[in-house]
Short mmCIF file of C-alpha atoms and ligand atoms in Angstrom, two decimals:
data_model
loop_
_atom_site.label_atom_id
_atom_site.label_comp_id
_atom_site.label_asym_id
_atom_site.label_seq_id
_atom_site.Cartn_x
_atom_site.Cartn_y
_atom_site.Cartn_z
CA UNK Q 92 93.35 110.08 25.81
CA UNK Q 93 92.87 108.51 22.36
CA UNK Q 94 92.38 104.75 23.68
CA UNK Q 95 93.95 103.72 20.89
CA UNK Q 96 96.19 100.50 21.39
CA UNK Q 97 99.22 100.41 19.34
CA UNK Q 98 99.70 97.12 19.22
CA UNK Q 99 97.01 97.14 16.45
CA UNK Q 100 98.86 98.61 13.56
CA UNK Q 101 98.57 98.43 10.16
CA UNK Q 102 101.87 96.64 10.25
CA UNK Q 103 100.59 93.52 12.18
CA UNK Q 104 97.39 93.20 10.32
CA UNK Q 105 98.46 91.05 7.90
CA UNK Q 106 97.01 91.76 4.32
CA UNK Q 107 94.65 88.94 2.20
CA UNK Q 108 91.88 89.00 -0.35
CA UNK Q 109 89.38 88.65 2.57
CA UNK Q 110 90.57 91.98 3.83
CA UNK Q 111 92.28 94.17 0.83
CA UNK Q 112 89.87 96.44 0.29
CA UNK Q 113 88.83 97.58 3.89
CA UNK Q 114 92.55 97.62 4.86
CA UNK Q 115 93.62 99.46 1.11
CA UNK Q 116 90.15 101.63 2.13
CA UNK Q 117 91.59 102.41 6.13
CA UNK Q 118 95.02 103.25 4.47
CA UNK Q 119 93.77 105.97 2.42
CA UNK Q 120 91.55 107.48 5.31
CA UNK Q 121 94.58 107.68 7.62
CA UNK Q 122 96.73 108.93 4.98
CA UNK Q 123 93.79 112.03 4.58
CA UNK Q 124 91.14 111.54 7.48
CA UNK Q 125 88.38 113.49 6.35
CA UNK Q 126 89.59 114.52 2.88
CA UNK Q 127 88.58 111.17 1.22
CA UNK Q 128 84.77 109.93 -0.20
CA UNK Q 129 85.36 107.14 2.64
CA UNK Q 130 83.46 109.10 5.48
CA UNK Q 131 81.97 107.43 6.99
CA UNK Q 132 84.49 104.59 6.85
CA UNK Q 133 82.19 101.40 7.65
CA UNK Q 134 84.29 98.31 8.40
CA UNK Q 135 81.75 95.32 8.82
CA UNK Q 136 82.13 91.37 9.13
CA UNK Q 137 81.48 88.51 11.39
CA UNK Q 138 83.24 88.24 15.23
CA UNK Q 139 86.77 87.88 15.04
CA UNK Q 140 87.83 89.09 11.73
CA UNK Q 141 89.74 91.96 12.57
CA UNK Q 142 87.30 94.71 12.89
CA UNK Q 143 88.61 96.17 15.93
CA UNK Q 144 91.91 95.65 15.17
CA UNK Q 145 91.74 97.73 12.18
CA UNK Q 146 90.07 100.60 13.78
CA UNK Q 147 92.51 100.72 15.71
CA UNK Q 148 95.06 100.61 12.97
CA UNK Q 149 93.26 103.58 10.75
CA UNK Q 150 93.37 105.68 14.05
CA UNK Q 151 96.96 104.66 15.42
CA UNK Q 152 98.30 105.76 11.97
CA UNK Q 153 96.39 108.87 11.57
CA UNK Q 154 98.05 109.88 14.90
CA UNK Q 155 101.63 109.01 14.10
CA UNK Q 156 100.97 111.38 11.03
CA UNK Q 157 98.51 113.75 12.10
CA UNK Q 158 99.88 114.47 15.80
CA UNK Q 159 98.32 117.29 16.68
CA UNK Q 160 94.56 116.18 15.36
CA UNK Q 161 92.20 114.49 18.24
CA UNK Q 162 91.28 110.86 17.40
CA UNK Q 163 88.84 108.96 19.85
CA UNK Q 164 88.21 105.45 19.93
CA UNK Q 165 84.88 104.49 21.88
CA UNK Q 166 82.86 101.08 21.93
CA UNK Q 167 79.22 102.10 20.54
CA UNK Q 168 78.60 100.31 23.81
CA UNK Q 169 80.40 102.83 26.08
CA UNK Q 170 79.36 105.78 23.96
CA UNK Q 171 75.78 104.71 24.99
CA UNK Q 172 76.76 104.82 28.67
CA UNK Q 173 78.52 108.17 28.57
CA UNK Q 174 75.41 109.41 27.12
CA UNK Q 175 72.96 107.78 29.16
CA UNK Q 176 75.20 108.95 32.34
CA UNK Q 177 75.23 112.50 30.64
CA UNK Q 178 71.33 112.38 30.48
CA UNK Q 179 70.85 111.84 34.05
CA UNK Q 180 73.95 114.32 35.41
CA UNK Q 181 71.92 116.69 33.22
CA UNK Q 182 74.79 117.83 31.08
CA UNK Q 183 73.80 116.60 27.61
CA UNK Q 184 75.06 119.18 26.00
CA UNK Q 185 78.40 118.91 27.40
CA UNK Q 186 78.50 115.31 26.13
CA UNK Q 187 77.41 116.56 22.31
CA UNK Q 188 80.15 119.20 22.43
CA UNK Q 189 82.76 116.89 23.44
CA UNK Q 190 82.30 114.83 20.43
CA UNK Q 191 81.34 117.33 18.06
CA UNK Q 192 84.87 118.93 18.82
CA UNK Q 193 86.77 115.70 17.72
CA UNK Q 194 88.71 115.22 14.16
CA UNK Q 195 88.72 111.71 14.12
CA UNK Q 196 85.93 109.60 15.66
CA UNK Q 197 86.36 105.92 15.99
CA UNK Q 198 83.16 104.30 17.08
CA UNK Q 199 83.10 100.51 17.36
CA UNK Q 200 80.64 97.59 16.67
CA UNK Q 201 77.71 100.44 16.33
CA UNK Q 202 75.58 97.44 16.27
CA UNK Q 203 75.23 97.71 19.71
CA UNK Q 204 73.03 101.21 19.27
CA UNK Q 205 70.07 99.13 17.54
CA UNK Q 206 66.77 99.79 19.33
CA UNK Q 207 68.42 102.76 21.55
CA UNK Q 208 66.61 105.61 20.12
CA UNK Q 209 67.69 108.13 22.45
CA UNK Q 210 71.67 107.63 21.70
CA UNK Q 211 70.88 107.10 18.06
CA UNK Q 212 69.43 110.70 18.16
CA UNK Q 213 72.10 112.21 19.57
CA UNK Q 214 74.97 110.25 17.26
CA UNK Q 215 72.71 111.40 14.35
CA UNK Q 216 73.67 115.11 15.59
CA UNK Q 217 77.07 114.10 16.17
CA UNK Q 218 77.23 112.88 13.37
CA UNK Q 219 76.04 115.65 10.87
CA UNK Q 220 78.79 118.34 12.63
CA UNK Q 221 81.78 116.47 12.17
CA UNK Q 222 80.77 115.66 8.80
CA UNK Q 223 79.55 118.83 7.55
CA UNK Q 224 82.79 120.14 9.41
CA UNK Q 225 84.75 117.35 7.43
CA UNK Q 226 85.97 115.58 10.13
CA UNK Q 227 87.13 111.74 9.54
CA UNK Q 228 83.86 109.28 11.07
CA UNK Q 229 85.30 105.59 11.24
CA UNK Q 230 82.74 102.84 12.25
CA UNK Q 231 82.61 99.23 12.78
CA UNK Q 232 80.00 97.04 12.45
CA UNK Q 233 78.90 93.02 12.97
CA UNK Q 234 76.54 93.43 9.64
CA UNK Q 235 76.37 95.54 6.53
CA UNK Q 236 74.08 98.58 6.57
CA UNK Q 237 71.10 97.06 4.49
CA UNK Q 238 70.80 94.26 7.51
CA UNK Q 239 70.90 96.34 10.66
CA UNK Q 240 67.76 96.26 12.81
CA UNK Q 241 66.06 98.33 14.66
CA UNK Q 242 68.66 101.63 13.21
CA UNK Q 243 66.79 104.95 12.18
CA UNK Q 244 65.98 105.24 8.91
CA UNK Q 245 68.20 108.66 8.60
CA UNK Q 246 71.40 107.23 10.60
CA UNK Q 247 71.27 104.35 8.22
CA UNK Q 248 71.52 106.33 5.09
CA UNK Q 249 74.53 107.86 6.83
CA UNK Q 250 76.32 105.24 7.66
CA UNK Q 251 75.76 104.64 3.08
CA UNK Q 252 77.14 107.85 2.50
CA UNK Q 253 80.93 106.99 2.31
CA UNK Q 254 82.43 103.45 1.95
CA UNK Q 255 81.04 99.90 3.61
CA UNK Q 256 84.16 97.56 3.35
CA UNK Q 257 83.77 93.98 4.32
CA UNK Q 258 86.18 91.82 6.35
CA UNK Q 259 85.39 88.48 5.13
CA UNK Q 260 86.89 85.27 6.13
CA UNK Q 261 90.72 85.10 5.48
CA UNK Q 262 91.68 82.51 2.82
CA UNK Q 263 94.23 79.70 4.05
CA UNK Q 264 97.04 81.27 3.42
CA UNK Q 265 96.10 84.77 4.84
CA UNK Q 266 95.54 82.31 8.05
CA UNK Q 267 98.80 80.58 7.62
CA UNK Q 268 100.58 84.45 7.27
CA UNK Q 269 98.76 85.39 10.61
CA UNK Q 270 99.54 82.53 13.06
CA UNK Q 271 103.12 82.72 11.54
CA UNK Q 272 103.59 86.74 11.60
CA UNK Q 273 102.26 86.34 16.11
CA UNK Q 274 104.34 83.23 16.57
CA UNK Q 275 106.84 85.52 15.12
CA UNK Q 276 106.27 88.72 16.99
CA UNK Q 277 106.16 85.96 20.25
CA UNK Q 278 109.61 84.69 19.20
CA UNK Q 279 108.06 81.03 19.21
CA UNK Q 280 108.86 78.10 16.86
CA UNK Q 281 106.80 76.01 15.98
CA UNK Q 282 106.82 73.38 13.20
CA UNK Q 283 105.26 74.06 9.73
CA UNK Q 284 102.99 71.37 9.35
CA UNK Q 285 101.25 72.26 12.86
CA UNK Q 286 100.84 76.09 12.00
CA UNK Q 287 98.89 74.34 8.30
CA UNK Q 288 97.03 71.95 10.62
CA UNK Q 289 95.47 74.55 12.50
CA UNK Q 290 94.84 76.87 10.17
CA UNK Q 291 93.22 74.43 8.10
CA UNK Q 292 91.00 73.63 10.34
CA UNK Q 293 90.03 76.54 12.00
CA UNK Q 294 88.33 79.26 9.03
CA UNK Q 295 86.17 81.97 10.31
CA UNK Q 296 87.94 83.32 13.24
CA UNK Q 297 90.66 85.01 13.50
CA UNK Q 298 90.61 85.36 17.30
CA UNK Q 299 90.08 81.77 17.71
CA UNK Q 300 92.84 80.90 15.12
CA UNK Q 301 95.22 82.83 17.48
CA UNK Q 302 93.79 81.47 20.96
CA UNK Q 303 94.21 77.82 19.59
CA UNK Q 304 98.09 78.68 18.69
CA UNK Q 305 97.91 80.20 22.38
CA UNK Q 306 96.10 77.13 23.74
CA UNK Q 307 98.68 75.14 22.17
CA UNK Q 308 102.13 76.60 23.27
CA UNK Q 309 100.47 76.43 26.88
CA UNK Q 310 99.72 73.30 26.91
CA UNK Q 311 103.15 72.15 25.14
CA UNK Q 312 104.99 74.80 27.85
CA UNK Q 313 102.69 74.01 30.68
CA UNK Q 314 102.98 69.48 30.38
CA UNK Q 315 106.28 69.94 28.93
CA UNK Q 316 104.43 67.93 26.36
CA UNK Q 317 106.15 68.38 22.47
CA UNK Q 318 104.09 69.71 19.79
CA UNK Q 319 102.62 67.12 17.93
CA UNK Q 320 99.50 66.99 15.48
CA UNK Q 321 97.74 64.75 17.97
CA UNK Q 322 97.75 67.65 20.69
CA UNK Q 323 97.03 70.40 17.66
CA UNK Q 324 94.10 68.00 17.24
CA UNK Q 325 92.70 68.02 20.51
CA UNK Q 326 92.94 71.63 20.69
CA UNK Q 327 91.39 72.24 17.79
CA UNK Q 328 88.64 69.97 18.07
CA UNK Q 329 87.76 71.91 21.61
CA UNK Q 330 87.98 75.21 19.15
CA UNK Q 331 85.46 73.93 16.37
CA UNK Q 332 82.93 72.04 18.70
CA UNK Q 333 82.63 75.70 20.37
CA UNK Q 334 81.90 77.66 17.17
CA UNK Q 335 79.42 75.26 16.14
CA UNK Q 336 77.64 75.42 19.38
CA UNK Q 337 76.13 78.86 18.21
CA UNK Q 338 72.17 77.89 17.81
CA UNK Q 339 70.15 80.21 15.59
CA UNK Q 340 66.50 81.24 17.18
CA UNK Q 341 64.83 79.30 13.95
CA UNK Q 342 66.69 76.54 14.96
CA UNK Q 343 64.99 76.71 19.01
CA UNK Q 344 61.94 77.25 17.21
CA UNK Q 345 61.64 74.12 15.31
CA UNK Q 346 63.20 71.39 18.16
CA UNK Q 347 60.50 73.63 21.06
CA UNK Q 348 57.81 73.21 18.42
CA UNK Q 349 58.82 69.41 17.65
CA UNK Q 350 59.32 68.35 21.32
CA UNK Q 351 55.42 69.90 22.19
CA UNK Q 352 54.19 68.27 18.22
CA UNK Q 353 53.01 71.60 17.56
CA UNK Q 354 54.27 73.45 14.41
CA UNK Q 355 56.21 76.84 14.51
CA UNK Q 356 53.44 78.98 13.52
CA UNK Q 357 51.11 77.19 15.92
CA UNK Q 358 54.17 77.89 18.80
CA UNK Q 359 54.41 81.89 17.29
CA UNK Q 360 50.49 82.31 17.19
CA UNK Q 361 48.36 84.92 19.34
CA UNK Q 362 46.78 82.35 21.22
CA UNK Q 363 46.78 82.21 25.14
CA UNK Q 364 46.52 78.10 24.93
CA UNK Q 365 48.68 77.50 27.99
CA UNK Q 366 50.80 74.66 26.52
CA UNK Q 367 51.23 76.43 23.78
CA UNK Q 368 51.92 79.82 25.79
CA UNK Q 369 54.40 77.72 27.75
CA UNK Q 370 56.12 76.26 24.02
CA UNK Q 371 56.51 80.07 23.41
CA UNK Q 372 58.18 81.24 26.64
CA UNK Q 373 60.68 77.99 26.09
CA UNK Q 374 61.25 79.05 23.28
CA UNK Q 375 62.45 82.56 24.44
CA UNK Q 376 63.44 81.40 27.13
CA UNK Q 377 66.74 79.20 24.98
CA UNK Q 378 67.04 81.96 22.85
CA UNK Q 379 67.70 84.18 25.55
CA UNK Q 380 70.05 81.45 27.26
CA UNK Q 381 72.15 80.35 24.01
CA UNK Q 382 72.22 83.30 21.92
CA UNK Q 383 73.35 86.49 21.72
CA UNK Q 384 70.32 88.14 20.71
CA UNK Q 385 68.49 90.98 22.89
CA UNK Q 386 65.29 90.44 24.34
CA UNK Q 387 63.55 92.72 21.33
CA UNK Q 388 65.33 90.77 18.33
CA UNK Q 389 64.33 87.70 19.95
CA UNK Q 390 60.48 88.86 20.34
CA UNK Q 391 60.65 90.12 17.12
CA UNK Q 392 61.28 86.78 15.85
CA UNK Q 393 59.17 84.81 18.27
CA UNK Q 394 56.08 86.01 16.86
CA UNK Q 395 56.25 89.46 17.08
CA UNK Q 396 56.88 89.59 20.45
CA UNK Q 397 57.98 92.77 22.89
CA UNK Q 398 61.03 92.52 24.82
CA UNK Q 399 58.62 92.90 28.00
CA UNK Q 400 57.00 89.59 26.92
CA UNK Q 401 60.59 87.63 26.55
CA UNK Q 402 61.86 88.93 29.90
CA UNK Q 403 58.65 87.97 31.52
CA UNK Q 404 58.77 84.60 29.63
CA UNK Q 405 62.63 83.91 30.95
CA UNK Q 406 61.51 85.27 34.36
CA UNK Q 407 58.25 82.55 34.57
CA UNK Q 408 60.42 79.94 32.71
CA UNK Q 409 62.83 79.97 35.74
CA UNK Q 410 60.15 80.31 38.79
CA UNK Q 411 58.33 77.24 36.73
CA UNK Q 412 61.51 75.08 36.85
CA UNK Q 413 62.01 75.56 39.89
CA UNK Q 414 58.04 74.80 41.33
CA UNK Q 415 57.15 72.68 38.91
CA UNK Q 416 58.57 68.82 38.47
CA UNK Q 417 56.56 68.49 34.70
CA UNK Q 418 57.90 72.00 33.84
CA UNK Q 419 61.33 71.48 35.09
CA UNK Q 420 61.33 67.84 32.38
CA UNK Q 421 60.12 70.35 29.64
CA UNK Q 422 63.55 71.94 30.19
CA UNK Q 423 65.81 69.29 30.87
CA UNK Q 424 64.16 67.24 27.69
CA UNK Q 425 64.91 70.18 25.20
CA UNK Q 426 68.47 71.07 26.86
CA UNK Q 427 68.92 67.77 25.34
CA UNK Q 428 67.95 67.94 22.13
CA UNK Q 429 69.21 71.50 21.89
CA UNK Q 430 72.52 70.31 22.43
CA UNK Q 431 73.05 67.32 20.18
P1 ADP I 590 86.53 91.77 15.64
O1 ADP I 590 86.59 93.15 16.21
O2 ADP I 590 86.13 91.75 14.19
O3 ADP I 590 85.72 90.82 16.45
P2 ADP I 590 89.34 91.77 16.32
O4 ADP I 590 89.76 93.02 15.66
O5 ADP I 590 89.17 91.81 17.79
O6 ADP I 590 88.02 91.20 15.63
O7 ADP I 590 90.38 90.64 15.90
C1 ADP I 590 90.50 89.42 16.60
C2 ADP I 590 91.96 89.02 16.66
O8 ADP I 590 92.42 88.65 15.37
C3 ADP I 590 92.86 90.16 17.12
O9 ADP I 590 93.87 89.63 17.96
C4 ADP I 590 93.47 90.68 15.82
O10 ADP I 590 94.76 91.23 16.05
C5 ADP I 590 93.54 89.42 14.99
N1 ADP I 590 93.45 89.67 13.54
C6 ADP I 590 92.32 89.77 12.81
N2 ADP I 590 92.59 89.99 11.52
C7 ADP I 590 93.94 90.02 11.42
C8 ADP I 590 94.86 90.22 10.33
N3 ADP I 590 94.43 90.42 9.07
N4 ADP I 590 96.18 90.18 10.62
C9 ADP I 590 96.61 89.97 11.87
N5 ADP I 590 95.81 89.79 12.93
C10 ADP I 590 94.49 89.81 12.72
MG1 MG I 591 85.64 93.98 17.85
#
């Protein structure tokens, strides 16, 4: 079982500027996986872009040409669990040999290993056999190699040893090429100047470009309502209001440190000053709630912080809410602001 999904093929991932060089890159690795200087592969770019799709693509192609070799696709985050599971069933080594027996390995958004040693270790070993065996490594990855966190020093310069490519956001017409090439594929019509509308207006996402065309023909379908700009710009509106929503932990910072008139090194300090103890756990407390960062990036960023501390913070931020009528205005004041 490859769990590959042939629906993402080269053929449907439309080419652009934003995305020449990793696709041009993923061409020549399926055309000689493990023969190439582009091993590792390392796709990386924001949610959305296509990371997954061309992982996919590299490994879909490479079996239509290579039948008899093994490629494996695996989320990092599902590697992680075999592993873990493998740990505690005792058979490690069963779990190493598995992987160290495949010619193409397809591991996705490898982010997801950062600050799990004991997997890292093991990948590392992985890692080394197929390569020194000149077998085809293919990786994905939400940031380029010099920005992971919390990645061994050694698997890092790895992951430097063959090609990074960057997906980078597609240029209007790449988006125009897309939403036509999957209304297409859909057999839907729909009228020029609405495809332009939306991908005007929606830039950095290729996911989201799709799910507003989706959105759209539902609605239309749904309310037997015609197409019109006006309902492309409701839709859309619900689509950009949602991206922007993303809050960065600086951001939590600042409006916690405001609300208590403290400033963001006062809120980050050592001291066990109970307001400003409390400021801190808010603070972790919204990053935990309206980001995607784990508990040990957001310690690390809230003062230098272990993830112990932020989970207890979260954990006496919610038992405070719920005891205390001040504490419980503390929260409902910077909901507030943190949503403006
Ligand atoms: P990521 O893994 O980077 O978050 P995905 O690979 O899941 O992104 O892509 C999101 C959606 O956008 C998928 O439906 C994918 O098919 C589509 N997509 C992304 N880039 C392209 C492209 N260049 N051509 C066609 N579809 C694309
Ligand atoms: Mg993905």
């Amino acid at each position: 079982e490859s769990q590959l999904n042939p629906n993402y093929s080269f053929e449907n991932f439309l080419e652009g500027d934003s995305n020449r060089l990793a696709r041009s890159a993923g061409l020549a690795v399926a055309a000689k996986p493990g023969g190439t200087s582009f091993n590792p592969l390392l796709i990386f770019g924001g949610v959305g872009l296509g990371k997954t799709h061309l992982a996919h693509a590299i490994g879909v192609d490479i079996k239509d040409k290579y039948p008899e070799k093994t490629v494996l696709y695996i989320s990092a985050e599902k590697f992680t669990q075999q592993y873990i599971d493998s740990v505690k069933k005792n058979n490690r080594n069963d779990f190493i040999h598995f992987y160290q027996i495949i010619d193409v390995l397809i591991i996705d958004d490898v982010q997801f290993l950062s600050g799990k040693s004991g997997t890292q270790d093991v990948f590392f070993h992985i890692f080394n056999h197929l390569h020194q065996n000149g077998k085809q490594v293919i990786l994905t990855s939400d940031k380029a190699p010099v920005d992971m966190q919390d990645i061994e020093q050694r698997l890092l310069s790895r992951f430097k040893w063959g090609l990074s490519a960057e997906l980078q956001n597609p240029d209007f017409e790449t988006r125009v090429s897309i939403l036509k090439n999957k209304l297409y594929r859909d057999g839907v019509e729909m009228p020029d100047d609405i495809i332009e509308y939306v991908a005007k207006n929606i830039k950095t996402n290729v996911r989201e470009l799709e799910g507003a065309i989706i959105s759209l023909i539902a609605q239309s379908s749904f309310n037997k309502k015609e197409i019109t700009i006006e309902l492309a710009k409701q839709i859309v509106e619900k689509f950009v209001k949602n991206t922007k929503r993303e809050v960065s932990i600086d951001y939590i910072q600042k409006i916690v440190s405001d609300y208590f008139q403290m400033d963001v090194d006062t809120l980050q300090s050592k001291t066990r000053k109970r307001h400003i103890v409390q400021a801190r756990q808010l603070a972790m407390f919204f990053a935990k709630k309206l980001t995607k960062a784990s508990l040990a990036s957001i310690g690390s960023q809230i003062g230098k912080r272990d993830h112990a501390t932020v989970l207890h913070a979260c954990k006496t931020v919610d038992n405070l809410s719920s005891t205390d009528k001040q504490f419980r205005k503390y929260v409902e004041d910077i909901t507030k602001k943190l949503s403006v």
